[in-house]
mmCIF file of C-alpha atoms and ligand atoms in Angstrom:
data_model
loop_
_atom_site.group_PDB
_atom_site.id
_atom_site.type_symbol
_atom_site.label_atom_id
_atom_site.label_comp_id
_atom_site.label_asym_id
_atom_site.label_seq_id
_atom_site.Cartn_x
_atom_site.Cartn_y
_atom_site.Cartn_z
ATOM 1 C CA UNK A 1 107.926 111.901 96.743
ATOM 2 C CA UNK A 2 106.747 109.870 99.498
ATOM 3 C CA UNK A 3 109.403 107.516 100.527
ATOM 4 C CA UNK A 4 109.088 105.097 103.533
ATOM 5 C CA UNK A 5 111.443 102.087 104.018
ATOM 6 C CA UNK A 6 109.809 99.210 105.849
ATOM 7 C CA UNK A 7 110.667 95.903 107.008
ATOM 8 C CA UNK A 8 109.794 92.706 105.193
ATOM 9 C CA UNK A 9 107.918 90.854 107.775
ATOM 10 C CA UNK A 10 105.688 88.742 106.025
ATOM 11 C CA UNK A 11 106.267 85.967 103.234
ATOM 12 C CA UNK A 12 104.020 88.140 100.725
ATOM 13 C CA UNK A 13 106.815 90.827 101.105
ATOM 14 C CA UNK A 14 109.228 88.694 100.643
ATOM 15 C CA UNK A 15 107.850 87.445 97.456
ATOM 16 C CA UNK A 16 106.922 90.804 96.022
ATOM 17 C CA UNK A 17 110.972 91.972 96.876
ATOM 18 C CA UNK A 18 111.956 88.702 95.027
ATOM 19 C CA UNK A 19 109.667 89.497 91.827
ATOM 20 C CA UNK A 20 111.426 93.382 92.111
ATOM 21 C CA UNK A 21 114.844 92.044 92.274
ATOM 22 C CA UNK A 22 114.390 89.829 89.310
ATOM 23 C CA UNK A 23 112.960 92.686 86.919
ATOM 24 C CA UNK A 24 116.064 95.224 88.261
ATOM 25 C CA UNK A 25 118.775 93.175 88.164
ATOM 26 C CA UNK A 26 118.157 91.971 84.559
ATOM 27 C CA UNK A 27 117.031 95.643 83.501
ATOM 28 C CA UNK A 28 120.771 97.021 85.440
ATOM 29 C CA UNK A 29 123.282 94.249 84.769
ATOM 30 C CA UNK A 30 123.544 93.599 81.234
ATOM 31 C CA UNK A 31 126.634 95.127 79.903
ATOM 32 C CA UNK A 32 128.324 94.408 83.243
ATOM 33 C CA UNK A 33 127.249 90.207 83.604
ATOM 34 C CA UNK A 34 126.284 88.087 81.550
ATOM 35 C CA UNK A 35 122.005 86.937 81.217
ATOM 36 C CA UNK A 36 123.796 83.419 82.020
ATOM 37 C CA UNK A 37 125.243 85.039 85.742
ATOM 38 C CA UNK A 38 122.504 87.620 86.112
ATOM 39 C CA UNK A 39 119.686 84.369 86.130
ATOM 40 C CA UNK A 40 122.110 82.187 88.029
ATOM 41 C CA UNK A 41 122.696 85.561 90.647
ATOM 42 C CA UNK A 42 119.008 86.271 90.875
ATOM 43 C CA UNK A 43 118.621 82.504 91.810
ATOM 44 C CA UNK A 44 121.180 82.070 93.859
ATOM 45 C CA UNK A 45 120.950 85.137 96.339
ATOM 46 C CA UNK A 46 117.864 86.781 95.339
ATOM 47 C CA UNK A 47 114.971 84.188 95.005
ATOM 48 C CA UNK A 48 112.274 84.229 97.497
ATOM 49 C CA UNK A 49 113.858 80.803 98.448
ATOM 50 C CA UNK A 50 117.413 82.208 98.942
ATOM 51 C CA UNK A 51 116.098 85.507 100.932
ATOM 52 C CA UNK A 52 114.593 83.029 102.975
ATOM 53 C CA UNK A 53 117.619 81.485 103.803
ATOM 54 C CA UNK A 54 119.334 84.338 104.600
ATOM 55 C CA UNK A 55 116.922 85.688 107.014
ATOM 56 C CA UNK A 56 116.610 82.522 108.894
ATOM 57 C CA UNK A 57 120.429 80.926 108.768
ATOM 58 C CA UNK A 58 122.621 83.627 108.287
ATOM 59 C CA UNK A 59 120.874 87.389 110.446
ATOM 60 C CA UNK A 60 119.890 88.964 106.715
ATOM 61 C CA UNK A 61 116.988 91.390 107.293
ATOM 62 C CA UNK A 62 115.305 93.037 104.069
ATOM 63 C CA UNK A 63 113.518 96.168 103.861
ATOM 64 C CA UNK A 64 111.299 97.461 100.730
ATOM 65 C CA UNK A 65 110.853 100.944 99.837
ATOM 66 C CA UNK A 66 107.469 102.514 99.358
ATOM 67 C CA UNK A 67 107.037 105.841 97.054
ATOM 68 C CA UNK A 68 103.101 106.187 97.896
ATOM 69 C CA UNK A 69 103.078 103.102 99.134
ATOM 70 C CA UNK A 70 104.409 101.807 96.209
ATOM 71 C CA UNK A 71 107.268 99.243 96.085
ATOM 72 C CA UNK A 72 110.205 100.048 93.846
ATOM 73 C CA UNK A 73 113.281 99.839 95.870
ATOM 74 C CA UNK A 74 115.025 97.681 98.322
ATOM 75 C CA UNK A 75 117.570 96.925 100.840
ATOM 76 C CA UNK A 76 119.879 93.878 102.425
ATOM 77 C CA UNK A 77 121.444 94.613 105.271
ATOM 78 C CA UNK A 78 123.709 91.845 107.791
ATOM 79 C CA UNK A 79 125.046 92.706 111.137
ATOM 80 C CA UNK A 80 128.528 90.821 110.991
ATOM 81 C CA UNK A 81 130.415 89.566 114.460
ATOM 82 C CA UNK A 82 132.841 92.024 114.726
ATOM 83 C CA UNK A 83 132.097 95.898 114.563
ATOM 84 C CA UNK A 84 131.386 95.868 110.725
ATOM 85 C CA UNK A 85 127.750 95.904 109.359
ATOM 86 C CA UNK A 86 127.349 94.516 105.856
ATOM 87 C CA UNK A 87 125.421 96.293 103.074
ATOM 88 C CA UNK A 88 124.349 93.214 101.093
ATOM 89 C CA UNK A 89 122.140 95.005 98.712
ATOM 90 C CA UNK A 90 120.906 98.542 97.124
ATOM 91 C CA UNK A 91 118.515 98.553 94.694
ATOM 92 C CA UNK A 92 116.513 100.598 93.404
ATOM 93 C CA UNK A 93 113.714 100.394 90.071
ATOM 94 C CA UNK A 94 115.121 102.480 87.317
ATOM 95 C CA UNK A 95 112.028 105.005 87.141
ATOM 96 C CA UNK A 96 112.696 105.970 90.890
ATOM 97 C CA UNK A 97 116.920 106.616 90.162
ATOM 98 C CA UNK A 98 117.919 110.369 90.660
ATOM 99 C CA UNK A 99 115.734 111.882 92.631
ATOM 100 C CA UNK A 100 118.019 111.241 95.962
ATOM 101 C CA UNK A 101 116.346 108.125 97.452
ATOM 102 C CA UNK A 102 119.426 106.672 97.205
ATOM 103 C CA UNK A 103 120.557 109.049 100.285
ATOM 104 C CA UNK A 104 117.776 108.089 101.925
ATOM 105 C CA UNK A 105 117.838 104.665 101.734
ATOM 106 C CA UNK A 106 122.060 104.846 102.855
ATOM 107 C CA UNK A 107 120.642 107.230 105.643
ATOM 108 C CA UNK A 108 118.622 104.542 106.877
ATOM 109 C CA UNK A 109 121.657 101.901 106.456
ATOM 110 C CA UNK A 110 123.668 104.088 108.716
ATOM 111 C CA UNK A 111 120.792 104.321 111.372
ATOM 112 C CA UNK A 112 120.053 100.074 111.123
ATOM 113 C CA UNK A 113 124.459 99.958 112.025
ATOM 114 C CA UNK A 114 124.651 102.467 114.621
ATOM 115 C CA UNK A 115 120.950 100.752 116.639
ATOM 116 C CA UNK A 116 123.113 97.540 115.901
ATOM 117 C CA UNK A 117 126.352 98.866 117.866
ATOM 118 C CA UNK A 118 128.353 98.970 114.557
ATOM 119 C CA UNK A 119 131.611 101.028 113.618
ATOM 120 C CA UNK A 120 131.580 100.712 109.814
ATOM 121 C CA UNK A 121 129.512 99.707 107.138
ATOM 122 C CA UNK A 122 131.238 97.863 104.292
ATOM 123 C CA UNK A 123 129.501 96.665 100.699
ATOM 124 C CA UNK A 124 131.160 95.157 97.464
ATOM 125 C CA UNK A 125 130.468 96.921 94.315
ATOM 126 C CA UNK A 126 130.618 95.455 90.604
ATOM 127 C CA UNK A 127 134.004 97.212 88.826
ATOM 128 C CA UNK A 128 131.893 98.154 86.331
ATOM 129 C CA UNK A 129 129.115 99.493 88.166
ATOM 130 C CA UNK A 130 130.559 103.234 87.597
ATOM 131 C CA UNK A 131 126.943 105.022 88.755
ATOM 132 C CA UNK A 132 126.471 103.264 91.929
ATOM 133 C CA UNK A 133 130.326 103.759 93.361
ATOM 134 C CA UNK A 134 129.867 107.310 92.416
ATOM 135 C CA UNK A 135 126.887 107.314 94.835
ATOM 136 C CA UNK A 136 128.731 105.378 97.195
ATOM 137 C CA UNK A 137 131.489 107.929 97.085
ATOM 138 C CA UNK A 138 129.752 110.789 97.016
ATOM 139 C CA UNK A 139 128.610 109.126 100.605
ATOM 140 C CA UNK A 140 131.865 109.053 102.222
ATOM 141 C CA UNK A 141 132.614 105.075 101.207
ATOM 142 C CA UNK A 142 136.110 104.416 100.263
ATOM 143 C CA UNK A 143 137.667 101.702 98.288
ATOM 144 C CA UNK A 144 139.406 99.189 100.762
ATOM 145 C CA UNK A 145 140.589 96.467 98.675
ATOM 146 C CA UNK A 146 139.617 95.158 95.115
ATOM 147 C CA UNK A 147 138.235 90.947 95.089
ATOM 148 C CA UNK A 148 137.011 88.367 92.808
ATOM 149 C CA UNK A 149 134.758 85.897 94.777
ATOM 150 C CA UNK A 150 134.226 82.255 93.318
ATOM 151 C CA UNK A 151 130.342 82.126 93.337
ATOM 152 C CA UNK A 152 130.132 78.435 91.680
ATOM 153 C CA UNK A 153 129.378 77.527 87.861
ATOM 154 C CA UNK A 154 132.535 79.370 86.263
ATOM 155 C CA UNK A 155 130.954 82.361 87.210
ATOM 156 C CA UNK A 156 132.847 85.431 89.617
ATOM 157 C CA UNK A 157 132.166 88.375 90.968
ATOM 158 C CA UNK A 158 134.675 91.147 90.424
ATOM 159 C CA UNK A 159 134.469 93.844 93.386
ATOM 160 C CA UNK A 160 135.829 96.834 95.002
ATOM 161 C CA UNK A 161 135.107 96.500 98.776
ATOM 162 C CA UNK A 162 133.996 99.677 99.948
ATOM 163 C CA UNK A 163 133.861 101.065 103.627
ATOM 164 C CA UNK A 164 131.878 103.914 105.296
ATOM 165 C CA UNK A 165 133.247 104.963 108.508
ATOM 166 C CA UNK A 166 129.794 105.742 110.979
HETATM 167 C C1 COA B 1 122.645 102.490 93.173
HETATM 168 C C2 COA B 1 121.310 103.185 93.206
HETATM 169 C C3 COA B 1 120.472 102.634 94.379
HETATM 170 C C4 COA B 1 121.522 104.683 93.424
HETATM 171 O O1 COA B 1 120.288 105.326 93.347
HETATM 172 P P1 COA B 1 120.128 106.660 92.478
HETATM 173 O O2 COA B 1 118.701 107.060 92.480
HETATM 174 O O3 COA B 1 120.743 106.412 91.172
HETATM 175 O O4 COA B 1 120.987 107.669 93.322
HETATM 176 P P2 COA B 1 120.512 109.098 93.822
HETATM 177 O O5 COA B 1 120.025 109.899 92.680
HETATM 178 O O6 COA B 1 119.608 108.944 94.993
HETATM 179 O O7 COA B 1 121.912 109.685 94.248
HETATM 180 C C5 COA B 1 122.379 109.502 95.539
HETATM 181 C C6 COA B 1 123.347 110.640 95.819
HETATM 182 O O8 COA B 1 124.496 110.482 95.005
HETATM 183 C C7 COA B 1 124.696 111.634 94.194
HETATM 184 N N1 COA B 1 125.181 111.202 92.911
HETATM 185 C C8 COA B 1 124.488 110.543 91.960
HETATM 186 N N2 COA B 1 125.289 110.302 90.908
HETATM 187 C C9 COA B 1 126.497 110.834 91.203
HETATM 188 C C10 COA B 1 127.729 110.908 90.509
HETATM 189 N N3 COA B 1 127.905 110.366 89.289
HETATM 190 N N4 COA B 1 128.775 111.519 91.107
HETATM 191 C C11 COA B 1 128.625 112.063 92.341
HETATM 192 N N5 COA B 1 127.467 112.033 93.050
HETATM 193 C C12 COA B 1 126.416 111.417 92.480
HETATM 194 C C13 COA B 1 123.347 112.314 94.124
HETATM 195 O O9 COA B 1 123.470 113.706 93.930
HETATM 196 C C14 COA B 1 122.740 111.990 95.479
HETATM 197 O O10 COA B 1 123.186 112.880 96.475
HETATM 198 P P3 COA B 1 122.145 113.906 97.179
HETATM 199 O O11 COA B 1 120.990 113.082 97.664
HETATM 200 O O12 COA B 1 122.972 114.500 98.261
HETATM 201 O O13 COA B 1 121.762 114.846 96.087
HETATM 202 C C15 COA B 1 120.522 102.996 91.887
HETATM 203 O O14 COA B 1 121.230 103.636 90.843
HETATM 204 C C16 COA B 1 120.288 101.552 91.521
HETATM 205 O O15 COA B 1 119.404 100.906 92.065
HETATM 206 N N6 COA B 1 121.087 101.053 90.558
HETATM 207 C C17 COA B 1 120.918 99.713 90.047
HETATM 208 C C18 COA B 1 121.231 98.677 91.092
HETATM 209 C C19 COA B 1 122.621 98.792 91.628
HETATM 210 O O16 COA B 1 123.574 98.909 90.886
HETATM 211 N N7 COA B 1 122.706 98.723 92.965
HETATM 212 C C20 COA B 1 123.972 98.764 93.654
HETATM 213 C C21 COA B 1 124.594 97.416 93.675
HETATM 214 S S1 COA B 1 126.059 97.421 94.678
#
């Protein structure tokens, strides 16, 4: 295992961590979304065109994660206002799960909030997404308060919100 976790910098990046996200979240979602929400998801927040957005309007940064220089992972991260730091996204391709880059990637989380100034880091979690809370617990995240978010064409997203205290 060779893991490093980089920066997307360039538009290439971007478009390789769009073409990742699209093959894990419709290889990890069914059985907890719909195909309809996972392709309306993947579009909405996950495109190349959305990432885009995010960087440039809204402080999103993306980083990919290499195993021998290989891309298979990757994370969105969002310094918020106020003393939180948002973990937008975790994921990781399904041939690269258990072998503790997970840890690492958090790890590296917890280092991008503390270089920003931050307090906590806080994420939202499917209800049904039993694996990755278990990770998230096993962490030190705790459940602060369960939510279903209005995300636009009858479709919702049904959360815990879960904080780590750095
Ligand atoms: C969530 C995800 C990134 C976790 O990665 P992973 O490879 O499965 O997790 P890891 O094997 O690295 O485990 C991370 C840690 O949690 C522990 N862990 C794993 N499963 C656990 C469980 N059921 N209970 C307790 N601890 C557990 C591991 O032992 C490891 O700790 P260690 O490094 O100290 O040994 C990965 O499963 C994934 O990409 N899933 C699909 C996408 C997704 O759901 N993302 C999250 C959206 S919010």
């Amino acid at each position: 295992m060779d893991i490093k976790i980089e920066k997307v910098c360039t538009d290439d990046e971007l478009k390789s961590i769009a073409v990742l996200a699209n093959e894990i979240w419709h290889e990890c979602f069914p059985g907890i979304i719909s195909e309809q929400q996972i392709d309306y998801m993947v579009e909405k927040f996950q495109s190349y065109d959305a990432m885009k957005a995010q960087i440039g309007g809204q402080s999103y940064s993306y980083l990919g994660v290499y195993d021998g220089g290989e891309l298979c992972g990757y994370i969105g991260i969002k310094p918020e206002d106020d003393e939180r730091f948002f973990l937008s996204k975790l994921y990781l391709r399904s041939d690269k799960r258990g072998q503790g880059i997970a840890s690492v990637m958090l790890k590296r989380v917890f280092a991008e909030a503390e270089k920003a100034g931050k307090k906590t880091v806080y994420l939202t979690v499917n209800k049904h997404n039993d694996h990755a809370a278990d990770v998230y617990k096993k962490t030190g995240f705790t459940i602060k308060a369960l939510t279903v978010t209005d995300i636009g064409s009858g479709f919702v997203m049904d959360d815990y919100v879960m904080e780590y205290k750095l």
